[in-house]
Short mmCIF file of C-alpha atoms in Angstrom, two decimals:
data_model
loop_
_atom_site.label_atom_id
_atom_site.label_comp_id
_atom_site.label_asym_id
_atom_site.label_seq_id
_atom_site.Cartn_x
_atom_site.Cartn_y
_atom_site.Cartn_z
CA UNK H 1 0.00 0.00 0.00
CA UNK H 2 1.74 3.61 -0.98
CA UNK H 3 2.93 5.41 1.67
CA UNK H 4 0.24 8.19 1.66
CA UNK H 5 -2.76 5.77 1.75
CA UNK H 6 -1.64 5.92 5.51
CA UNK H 7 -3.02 9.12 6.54
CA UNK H 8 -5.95 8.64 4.57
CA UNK H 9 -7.81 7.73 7.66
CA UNK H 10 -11.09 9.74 7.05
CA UNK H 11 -11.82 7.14 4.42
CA UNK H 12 -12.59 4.33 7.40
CA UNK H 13 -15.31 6.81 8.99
CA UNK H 14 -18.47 4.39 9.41
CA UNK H 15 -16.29 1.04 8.53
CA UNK H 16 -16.11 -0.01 11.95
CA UNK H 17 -19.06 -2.37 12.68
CA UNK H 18 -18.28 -3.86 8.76
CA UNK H 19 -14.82 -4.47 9.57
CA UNK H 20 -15.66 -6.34 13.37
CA UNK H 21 -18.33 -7.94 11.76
CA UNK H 22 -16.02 -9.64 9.41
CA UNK H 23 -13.83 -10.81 12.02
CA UNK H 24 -13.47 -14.37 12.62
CA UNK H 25 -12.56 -16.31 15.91
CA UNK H 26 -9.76 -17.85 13.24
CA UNK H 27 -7.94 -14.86 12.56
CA UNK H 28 -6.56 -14.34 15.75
CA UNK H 29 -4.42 -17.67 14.04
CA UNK H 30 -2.49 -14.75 12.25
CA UNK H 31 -0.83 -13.39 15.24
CA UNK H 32 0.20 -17.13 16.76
CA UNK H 33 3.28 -17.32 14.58
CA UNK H 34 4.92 -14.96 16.21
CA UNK H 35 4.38 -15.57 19.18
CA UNK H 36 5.02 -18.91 19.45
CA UNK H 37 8.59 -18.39 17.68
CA UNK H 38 9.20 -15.85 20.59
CA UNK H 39 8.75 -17.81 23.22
CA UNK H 40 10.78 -21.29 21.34
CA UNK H 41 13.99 -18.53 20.36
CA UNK H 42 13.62 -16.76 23.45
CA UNK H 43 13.58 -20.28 25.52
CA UNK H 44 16.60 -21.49 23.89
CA UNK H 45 18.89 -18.37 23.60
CA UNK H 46 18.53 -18.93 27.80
CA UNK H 47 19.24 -22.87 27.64
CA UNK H 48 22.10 -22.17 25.27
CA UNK H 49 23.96 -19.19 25.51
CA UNK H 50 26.62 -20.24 23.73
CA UNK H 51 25.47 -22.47 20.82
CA UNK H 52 27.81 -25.25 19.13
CA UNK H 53 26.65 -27.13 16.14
CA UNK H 54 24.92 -29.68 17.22
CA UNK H 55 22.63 -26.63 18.87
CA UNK H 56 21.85 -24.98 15.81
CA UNK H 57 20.45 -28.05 13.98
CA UNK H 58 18.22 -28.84 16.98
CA UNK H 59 17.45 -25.05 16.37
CA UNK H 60 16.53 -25.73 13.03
CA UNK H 61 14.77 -28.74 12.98
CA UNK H 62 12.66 -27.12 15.66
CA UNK H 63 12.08 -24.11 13.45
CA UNK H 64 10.78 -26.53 10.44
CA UNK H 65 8.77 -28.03 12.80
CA UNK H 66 7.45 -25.43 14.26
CA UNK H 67 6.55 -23.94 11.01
CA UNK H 68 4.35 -27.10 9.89
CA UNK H 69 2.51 -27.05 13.48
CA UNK H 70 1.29 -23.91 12.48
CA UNK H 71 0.72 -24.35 8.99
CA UNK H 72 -1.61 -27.96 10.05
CA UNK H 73 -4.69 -26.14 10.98
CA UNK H 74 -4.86 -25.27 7.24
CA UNK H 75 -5.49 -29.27 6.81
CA UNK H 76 -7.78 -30.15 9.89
CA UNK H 77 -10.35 -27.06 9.59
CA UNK H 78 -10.96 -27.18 6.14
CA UNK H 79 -13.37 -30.42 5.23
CA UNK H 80 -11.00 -32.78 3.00
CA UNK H 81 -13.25 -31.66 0.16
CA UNK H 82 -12.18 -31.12 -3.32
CA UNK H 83 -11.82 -27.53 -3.91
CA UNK H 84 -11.87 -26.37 0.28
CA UNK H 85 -8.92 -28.48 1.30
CA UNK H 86 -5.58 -27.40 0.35
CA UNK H 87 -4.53 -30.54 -1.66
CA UNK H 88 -7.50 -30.01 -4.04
CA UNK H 89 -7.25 -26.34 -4.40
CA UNK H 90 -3.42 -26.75 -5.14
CA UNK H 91 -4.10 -28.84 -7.48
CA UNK H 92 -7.09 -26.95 -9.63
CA UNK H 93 -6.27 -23.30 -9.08
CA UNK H 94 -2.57 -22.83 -7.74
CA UNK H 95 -2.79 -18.97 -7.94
CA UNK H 96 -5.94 -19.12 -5.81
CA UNK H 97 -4.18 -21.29 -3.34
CA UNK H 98 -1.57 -19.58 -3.03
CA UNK H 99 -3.69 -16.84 -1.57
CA UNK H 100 -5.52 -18.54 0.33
CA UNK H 101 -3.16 -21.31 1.84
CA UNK H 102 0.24 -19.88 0.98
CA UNK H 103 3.71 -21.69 -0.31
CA UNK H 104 4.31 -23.29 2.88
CA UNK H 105 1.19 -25.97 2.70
CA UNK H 106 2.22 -25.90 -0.98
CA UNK H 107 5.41 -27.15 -0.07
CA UNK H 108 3.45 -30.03 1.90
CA UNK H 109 1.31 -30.71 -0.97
CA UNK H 110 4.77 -31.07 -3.24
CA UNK H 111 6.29 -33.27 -0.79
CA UNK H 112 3.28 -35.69 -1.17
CA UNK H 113 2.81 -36.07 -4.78
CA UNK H 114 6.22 -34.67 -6.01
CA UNK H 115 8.67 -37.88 -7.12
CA UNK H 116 11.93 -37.36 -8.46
CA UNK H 117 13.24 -40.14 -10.74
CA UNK H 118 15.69 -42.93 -10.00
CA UNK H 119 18.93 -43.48 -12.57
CA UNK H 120 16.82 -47.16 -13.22
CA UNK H 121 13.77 -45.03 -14.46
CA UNK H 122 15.49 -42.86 -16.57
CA UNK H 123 17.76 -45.70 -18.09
CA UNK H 124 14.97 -47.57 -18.62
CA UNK H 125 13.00 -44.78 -20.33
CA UNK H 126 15.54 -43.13 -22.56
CA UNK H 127 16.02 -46.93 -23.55
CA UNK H 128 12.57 -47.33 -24.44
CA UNK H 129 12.34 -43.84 -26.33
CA UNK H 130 15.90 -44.95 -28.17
CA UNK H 131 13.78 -48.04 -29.37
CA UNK H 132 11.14 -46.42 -31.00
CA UNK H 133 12.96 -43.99 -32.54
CA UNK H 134 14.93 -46.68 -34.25
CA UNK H 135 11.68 -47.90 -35.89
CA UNK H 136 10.72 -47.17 -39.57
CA UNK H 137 9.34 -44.27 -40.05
CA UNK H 138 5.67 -44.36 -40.92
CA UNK H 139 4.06 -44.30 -44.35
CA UNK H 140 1.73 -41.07 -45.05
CA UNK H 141 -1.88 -42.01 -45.19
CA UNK H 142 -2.59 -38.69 -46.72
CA UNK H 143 -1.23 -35.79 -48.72
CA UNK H 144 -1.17 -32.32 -46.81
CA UNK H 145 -4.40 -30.83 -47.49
CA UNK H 146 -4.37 -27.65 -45.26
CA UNK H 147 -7.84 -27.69 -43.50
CA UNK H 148 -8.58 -26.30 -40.12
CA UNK H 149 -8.66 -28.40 -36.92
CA UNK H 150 -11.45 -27.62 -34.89
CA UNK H 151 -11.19 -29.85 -31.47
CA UNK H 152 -14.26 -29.72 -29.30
CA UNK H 153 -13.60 -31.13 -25.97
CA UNK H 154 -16.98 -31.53 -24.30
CA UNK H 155 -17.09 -31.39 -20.07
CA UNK H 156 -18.53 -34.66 -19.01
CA UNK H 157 -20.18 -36.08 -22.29
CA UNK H 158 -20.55 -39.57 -22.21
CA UNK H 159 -21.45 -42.35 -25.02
CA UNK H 160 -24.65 -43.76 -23.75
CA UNK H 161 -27.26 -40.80 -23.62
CA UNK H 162 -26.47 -41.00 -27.66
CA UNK H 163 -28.80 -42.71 -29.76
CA UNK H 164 -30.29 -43.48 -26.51
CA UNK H 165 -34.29 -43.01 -26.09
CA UNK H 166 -36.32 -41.87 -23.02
CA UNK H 167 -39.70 -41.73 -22.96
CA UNK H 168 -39.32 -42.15 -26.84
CA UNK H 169 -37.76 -39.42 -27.00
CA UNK H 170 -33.58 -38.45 -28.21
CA UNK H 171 -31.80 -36.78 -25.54
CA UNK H 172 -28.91 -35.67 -28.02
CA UNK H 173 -30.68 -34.83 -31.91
CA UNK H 174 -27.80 -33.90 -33.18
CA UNK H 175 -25.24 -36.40 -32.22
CA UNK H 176 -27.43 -38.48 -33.10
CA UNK H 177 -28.01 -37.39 -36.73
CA UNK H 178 -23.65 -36.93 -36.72
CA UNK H 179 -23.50 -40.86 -36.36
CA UNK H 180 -25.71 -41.62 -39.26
CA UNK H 181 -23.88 -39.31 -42.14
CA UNK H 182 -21.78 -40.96 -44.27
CA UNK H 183 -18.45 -38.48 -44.03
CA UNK H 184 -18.65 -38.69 -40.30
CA UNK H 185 -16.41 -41.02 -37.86
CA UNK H 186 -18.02 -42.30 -35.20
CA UNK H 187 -16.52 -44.41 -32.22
CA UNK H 188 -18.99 -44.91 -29.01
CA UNK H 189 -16.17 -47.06 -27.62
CA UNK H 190 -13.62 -44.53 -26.37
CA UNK H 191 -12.14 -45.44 -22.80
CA UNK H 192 -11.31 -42.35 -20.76
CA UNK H 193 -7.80 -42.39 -19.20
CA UNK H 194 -7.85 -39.26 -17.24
CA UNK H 195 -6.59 -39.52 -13.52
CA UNK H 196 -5.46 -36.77 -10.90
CA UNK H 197 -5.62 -34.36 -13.50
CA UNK H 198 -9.50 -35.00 -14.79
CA UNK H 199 -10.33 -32.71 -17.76
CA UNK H 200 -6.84 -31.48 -17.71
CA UNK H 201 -5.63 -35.15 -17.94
CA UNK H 202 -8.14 -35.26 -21.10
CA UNK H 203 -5.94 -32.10 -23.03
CA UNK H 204 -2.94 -33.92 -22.02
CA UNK H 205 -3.94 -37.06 -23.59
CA UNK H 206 -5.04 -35.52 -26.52
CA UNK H 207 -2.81 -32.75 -27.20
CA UNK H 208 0.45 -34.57 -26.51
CA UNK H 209 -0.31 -38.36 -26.95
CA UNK H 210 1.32 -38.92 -23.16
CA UNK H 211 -0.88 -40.74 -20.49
CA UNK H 212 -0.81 -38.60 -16.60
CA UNK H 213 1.25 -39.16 -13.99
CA UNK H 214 0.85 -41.62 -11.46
CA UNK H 215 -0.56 -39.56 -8.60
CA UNK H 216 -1.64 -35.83 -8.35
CA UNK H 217 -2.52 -33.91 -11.19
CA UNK H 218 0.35 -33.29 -14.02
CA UNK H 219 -1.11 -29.88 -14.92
CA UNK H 220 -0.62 -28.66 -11.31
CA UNK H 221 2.87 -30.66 -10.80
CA UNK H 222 4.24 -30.36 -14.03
CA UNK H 223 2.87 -27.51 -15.90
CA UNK H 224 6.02 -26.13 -17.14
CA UNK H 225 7.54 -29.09 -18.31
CA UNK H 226 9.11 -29.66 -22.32
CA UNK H 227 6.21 -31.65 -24.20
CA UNK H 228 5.83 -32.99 -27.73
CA UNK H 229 2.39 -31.86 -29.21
CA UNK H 230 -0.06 -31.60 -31.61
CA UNK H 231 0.64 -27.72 -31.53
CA UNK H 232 3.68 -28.09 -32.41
CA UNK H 233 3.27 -30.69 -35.21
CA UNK H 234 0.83 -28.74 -37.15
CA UNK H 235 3.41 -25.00 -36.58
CA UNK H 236 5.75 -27.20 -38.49
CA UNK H 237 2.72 -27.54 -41.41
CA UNK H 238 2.01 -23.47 -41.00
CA UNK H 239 -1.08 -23.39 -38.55
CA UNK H 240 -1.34 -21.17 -35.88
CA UNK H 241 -3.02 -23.33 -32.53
CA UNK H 242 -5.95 -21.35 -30.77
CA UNK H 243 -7.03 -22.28 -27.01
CA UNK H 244 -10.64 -21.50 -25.98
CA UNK H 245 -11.77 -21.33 -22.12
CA UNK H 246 -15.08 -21.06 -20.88
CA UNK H 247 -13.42 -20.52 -17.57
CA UNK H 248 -10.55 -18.94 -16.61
CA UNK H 249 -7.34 -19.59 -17.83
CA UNK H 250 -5.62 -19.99 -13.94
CA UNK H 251 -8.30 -22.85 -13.59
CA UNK H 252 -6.03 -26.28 -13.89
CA UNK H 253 -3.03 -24.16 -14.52
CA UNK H 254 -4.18 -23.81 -17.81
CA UNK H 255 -2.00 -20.67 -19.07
CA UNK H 256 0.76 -22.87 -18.25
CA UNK H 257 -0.18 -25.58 -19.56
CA UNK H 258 -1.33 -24.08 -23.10
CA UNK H 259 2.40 -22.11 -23.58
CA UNK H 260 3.67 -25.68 -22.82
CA UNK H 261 1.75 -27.54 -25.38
CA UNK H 262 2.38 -25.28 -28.07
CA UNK H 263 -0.97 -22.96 -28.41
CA UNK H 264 0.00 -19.43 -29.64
CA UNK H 265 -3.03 -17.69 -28.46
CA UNK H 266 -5.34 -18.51 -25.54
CA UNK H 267 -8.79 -16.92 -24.86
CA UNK H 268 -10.46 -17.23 -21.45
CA UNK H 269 -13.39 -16.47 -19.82
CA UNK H 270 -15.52 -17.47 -23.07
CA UNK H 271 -18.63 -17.89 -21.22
CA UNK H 272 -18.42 -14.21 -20.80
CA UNK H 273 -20.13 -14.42 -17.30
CA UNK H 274 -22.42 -16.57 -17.48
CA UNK H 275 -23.05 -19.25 -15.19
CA UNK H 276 -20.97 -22.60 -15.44
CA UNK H 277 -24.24 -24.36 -16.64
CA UNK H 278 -24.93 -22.21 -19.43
CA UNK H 279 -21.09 -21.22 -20.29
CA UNK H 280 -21.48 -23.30 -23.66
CA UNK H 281 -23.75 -21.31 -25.78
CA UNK H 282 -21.34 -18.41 -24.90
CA UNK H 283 -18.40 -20.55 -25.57
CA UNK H 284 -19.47 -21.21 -29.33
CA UNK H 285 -20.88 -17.58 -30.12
CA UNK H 286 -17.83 -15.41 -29.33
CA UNK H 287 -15.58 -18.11 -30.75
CA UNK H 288 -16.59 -17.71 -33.89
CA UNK H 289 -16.12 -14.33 -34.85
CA UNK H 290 -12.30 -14.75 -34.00
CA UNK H 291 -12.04 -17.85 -35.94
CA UNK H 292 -13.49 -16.12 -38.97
CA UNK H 293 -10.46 -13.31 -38.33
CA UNK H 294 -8.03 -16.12 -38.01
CA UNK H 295 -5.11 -16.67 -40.53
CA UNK H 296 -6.10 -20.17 -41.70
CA UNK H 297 -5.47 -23.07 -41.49
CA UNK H 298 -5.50 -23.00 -37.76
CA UNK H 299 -6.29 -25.76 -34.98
CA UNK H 300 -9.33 -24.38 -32.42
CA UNK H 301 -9.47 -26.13 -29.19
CA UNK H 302 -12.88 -24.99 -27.83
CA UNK H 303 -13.06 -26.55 -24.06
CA UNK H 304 -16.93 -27.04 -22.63
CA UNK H 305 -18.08 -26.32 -19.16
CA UNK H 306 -21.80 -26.73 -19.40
CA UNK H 307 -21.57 -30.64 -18.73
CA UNK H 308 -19.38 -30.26 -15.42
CA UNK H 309 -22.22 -31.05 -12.62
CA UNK H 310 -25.47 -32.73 -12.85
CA UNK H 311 -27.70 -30.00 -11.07
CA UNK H 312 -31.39 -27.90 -11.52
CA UNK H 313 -31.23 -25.58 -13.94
CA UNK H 314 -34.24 -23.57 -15.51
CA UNK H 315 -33.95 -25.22 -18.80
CA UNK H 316 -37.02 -25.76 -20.92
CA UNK H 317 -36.56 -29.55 -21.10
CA UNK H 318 -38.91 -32.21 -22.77
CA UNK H 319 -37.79 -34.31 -20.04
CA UNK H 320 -38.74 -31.90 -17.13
CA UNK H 321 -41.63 -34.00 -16.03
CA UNK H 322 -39.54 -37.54 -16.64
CA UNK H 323 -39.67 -39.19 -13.16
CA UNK H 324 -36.45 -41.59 -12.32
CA UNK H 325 -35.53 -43.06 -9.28
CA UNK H 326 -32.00 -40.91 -9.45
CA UNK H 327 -32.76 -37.15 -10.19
CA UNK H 328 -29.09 -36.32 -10.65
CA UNK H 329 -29.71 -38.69 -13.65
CA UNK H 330 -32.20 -36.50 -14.96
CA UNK H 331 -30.56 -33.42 -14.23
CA UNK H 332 -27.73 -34.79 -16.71
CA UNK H 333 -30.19 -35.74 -19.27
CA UNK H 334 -31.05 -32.21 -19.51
CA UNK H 335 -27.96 -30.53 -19.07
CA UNK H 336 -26.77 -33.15 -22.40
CA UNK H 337 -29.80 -31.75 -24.17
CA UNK H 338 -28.72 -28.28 -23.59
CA UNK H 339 -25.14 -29.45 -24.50
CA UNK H 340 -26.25 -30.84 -27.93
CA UNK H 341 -28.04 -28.13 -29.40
CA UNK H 342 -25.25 -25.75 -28.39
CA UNK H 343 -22.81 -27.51 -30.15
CA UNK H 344 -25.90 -28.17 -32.80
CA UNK H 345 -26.05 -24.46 -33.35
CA UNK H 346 -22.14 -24.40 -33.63
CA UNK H 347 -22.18 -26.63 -36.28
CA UNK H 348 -24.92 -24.34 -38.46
CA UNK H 349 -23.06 -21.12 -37.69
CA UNK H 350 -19.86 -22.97 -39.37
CA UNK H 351 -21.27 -24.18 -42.15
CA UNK H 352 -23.60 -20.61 -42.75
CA UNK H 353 -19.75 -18.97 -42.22
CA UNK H 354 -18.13 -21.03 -44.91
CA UNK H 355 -15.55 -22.59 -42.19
CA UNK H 356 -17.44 -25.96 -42.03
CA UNK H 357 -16.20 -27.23 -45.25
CA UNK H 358 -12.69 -26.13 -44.82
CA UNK H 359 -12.04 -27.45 -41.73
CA UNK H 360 -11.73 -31.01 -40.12
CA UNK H 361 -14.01 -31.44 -36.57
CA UNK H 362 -13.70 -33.00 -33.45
CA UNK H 363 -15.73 -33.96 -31.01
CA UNK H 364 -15.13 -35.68 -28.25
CA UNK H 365 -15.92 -36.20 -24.32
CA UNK H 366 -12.95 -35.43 -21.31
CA UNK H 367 -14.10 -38.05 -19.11
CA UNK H 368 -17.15 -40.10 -17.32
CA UNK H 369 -19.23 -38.27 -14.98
CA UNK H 370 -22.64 -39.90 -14.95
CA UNK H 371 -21.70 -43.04 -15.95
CA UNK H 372 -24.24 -45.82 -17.39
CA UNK H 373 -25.05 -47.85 -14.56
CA UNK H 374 -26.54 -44.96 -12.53
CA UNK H 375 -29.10 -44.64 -15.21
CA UNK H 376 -29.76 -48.04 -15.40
CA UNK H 377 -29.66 -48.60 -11.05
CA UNK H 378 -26.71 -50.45 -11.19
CA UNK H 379 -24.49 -50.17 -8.27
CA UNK H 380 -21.60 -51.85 -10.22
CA UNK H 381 -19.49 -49.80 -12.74
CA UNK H 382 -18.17 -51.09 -15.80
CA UNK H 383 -15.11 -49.72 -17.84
CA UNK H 384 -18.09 -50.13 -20.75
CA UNK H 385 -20.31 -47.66 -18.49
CA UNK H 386 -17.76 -45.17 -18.89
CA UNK H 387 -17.55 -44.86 -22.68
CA UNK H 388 -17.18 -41.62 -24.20
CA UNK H 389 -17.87 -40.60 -27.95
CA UNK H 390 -15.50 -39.74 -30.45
CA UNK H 391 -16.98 -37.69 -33.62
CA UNK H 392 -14.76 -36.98 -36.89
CA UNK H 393 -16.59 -34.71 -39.78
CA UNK H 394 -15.03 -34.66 -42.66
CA UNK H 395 -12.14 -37.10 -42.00
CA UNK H 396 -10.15 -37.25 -45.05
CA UNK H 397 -9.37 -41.22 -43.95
CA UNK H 398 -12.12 -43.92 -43.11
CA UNK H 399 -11.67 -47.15 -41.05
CA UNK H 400 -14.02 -49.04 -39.18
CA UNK H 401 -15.42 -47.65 -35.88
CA UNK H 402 -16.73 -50.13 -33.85
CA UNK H 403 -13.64 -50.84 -31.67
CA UNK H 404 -12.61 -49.88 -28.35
CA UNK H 405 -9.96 -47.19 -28.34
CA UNK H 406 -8.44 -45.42 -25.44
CA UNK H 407 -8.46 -41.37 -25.41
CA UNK H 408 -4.42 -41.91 -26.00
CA UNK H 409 -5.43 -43.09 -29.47
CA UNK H 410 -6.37 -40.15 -30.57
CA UNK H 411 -3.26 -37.73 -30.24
CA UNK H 412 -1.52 -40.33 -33.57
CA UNK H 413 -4.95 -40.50 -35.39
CA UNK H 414 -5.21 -36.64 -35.18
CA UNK H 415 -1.47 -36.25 -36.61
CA UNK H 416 -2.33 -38.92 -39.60
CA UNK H 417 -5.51 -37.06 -40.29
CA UNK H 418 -3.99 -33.63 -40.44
CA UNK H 419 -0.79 -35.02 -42.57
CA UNK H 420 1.59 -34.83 -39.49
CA UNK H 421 2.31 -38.48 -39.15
CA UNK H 422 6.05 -37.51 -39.76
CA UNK H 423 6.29 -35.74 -36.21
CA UNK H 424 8.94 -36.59 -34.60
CA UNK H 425 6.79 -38.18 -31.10
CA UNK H 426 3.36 -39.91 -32.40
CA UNK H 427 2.36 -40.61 -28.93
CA UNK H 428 1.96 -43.82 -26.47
CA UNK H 429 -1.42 -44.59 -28.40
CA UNK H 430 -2.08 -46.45 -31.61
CA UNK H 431 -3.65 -44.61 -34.50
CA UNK H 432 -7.52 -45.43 -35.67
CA UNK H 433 -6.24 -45.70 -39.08
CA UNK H 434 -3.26 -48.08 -38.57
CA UNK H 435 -4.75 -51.86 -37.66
CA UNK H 436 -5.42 -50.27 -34.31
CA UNK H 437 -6.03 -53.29 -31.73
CA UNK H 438 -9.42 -52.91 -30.29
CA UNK H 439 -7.86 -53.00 -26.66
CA UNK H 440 -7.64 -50.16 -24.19
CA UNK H 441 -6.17 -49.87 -20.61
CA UNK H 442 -7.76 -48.08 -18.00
CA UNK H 443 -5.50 -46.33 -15.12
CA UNK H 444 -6.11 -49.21 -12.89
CA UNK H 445 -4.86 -51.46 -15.17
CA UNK H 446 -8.36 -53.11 -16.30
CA UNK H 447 -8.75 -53.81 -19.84
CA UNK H 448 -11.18 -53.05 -22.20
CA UNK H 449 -11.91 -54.64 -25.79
CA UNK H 450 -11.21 -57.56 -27.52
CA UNK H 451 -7.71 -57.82 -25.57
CA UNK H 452 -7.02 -61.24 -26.66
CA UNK H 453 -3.10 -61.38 -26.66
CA UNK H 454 -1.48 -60.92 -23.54
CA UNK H 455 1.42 -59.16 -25.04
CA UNK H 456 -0.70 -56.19 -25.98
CA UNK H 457 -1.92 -55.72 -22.54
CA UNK H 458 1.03 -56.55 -21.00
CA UNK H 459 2.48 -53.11 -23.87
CA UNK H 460 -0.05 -51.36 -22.81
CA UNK H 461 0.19 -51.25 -19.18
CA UNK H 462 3.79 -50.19 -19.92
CA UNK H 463 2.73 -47.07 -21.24
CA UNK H 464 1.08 -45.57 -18.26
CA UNK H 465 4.84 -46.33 -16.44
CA UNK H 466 6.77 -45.14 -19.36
CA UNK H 467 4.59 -42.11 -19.74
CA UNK H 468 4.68 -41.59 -15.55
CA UNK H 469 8.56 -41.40 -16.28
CA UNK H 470 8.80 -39.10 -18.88
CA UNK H 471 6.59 -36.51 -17.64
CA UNK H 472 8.37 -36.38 -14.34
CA UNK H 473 12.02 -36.75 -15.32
CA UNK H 474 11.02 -33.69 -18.44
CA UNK H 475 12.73 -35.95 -20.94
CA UNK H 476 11.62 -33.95 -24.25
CA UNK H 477 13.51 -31.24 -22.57
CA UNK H 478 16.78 -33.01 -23.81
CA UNK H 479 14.93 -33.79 -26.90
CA UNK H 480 14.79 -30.11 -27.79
CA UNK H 481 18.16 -28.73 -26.36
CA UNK H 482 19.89 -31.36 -28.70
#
């Protein structure tokens, strides 16, 4: 605060009852710090007036743990919720919990997930790498054709409401009418493989082809890190990359993250205040006008948030009177509605704009939220309950769809569609459009698929460690300073 704020004081006339209203028994907390060092330095100067050595590390060992007696109340009166503990708010919003818990607990929340990397994990991973690169490289499916990438990545969408009638009547119109056109790709089969991360596990997967870290998030933990990318692949081919966020960009360290995958621009807050439910109409109708500005080709991330919880809204719904046992069910039945004529009226606006043709679309869910079984009153989740969809309009390349894939299958099909199979990384994943082996491997090592060779499990579950490896011991870091 400048130094003549100070003797402002006539600004504080009538503040009084706001400002001890606001007080909270906690606060005091603030003061306790000091205090309590006080009394532990002042106790000890008397005990040892002259200090040797051995008193200083006692000294400092006290200090340290002093420091995390204080900093423990952070942990025990907060509920171990998701967003009010510390761990979970370090983990989604680091700038926010910074604020509010400071570095100290973030230096707790580091000491729990961080790992450093033994000399057998890095020998064993630059070994792996050193193999692959050794292998042929891959035959072009396709000549360079220059069209736009336009990646949807839809909050919480799921396979099963599609195609899927209630009450004889479609939850999801225009999915649904997507599946049955001829120049669309369409796999219902798509395992998630998010972890700590969740939807920022989801642009890891598909933006760099690597599968998250073992515990914590990788977005939070390893944000800054060197990483091969889809990005970068397509600079190489001339496009500019284009981030959109309905929230903002702090939100799953997500300005880091972008810079590090290679996105030249990023645009936040695309739901332009509206609330989370509603954010996707938003999303779509200010994204447009800057994509019709853009230098094309270009690749368009567009990130939902509509789909995130399954709550009331004031939706005009054709299932508003549908009575099931589970409401939250409901609640995401209408919330996919809304979802699917947002992205609908996305779809007309490109095609009315002229970008539709030019451009290649995805579509595709982050991860299961409402999985299948709840709708049907099953307590007992399947990996199959978990599905989410995978849309491709106007893939230049066709192949069958009705295998299981695994969301890191889609990083190496989106470089063969786009004519960047000759990057230099295609990913842990197998592409769509190269005998792809209808076998995917969740995070807890469950398989899904026609997995009928033990060697391709047995691969891979290797990925997940491999990819665990590399993240954490930044080895495309080396890749690029040689």
């Amino acid at each position: 605060m400048p130094v003549t704020s100070y003797t402002m004081v006539d600004n504080l006339e009538g503040l009084g009852p706001s400002v001890w209203n606001s007080i909270q028994w906690i606060d005091l907390w603030i003061v306790f710090p000091s205090i309590a060092f006080l009394a532990y330095y002042n106790k000890f100067m008397k005990l040892f007036p002259a200090r040797d050595c051995r008193t200083d590390l006692k000294l400092l060992a006290g200090s340290v743990l002093l420091i995390f007696m204080i900093e423990a109340p952070s942990y025990i009166l907060h509920k171990p919720t998701e967003y009010a503990h510390p761990h979970g708010l370090y983990r989604n919003e680091i700038i926010r919990a910074y604020k509010q818990f400071g570095f100290i607990n973030y230096w707790i929340y580091e000491v729990k997930y961080l790992r450093g990397c033994t000399t057998e994990e890095k020998m064993y991973a630059t070994k792996f790498m050193e193999t692959l690169k050794q292998k042929k490289p891959v035959t072009p499916l396709i000549e360079d054709h220059k069209k736009n990438l336009i990646l949807i990545l839809v909050e919480s969408l799921q396979s099963w409401p599609i195609n899927l009638l209630v009450d004889g009547k479609e939850i999801t119109p225009c999915l649904n009418s997507l599946t049955k056109e001829g120049d669309v790709l369409y796999f219902s089969k798509v395992l998630p493989q998010v972890k700590g991360g969740r939807s920022a596990d989801a642009q890891l997967l598909l933006n760099t082809g690597l599968l998250p870290i073992e515990t914590g998030a990788t977005a939070s933990l390893y944000a800054t890190h060197e990483y091969p990318s889809l990005p970068k692949a397509l600079a190489v081919h001339g496009y500019t990359s284009i981030s959109f966020l309905c929230d903002d960009k702090a939100y799953w360290n997500q300005e880091a993250t972008t810079k590090s995958y290679g996105f030249e621009k990023l645009y936040d807050h695309m739901a332009k205040g509206e609330l989370m439910v509603k954010a996707d109409e938003n999303l779509f109708k200010y994204s447009v006008p800057i994509l019709e500005k853009e230098q094309q080709p270009f690749y368009a991330q567009l990130v939902t948030m509509s789909g995130h919880d399954a709550i009331k809204t004031d939706f005009q719904s054709q299932f508003d009177n549908l009575k099931l046992e589970n409401v939250l069910v409901k609640y995401n039945l209408i919330i996919t509605e809304y979802v699917d004529r947002c992205i609908g009226e996305f779809i007309k606006t490109l095609k009315k704009d002229g970008l539709y043709e030019k451009s290649i679309i995805v579509i595709t869910g982050d991860h299961d939220a409402m999985s299948y079984n709840r709708y049907e009153g099953r307590e007992k989740c399947e990996l199959s309950d978990r599905y989410v969809p995978l849309f491709i309009l106007n893939s230049p390349l066709k192949t069958k769809c009705d295998k299981v894939i695994g969301q890191s299958d889609i990083y190496p099909s989106l470089l063969d569609i786009m004519g960047a199979d000759d990057y230099y990384f295609r990913g842990l994943g197998e592409s769509i459009f190269r005998n792809q082996s209808d076998c995917a491997v969740y995070h807890t090592g469950e398989n899904a698929g026609r997995c009928q060779e033990d060697s391709i499990i047995r691969k891979k579950k290797e990925m997940w460690k491999l990819s665990d490896i590399l993240i954490r011991m930044n080895y495309f870091k080396s890749c690029v300073e040689r």
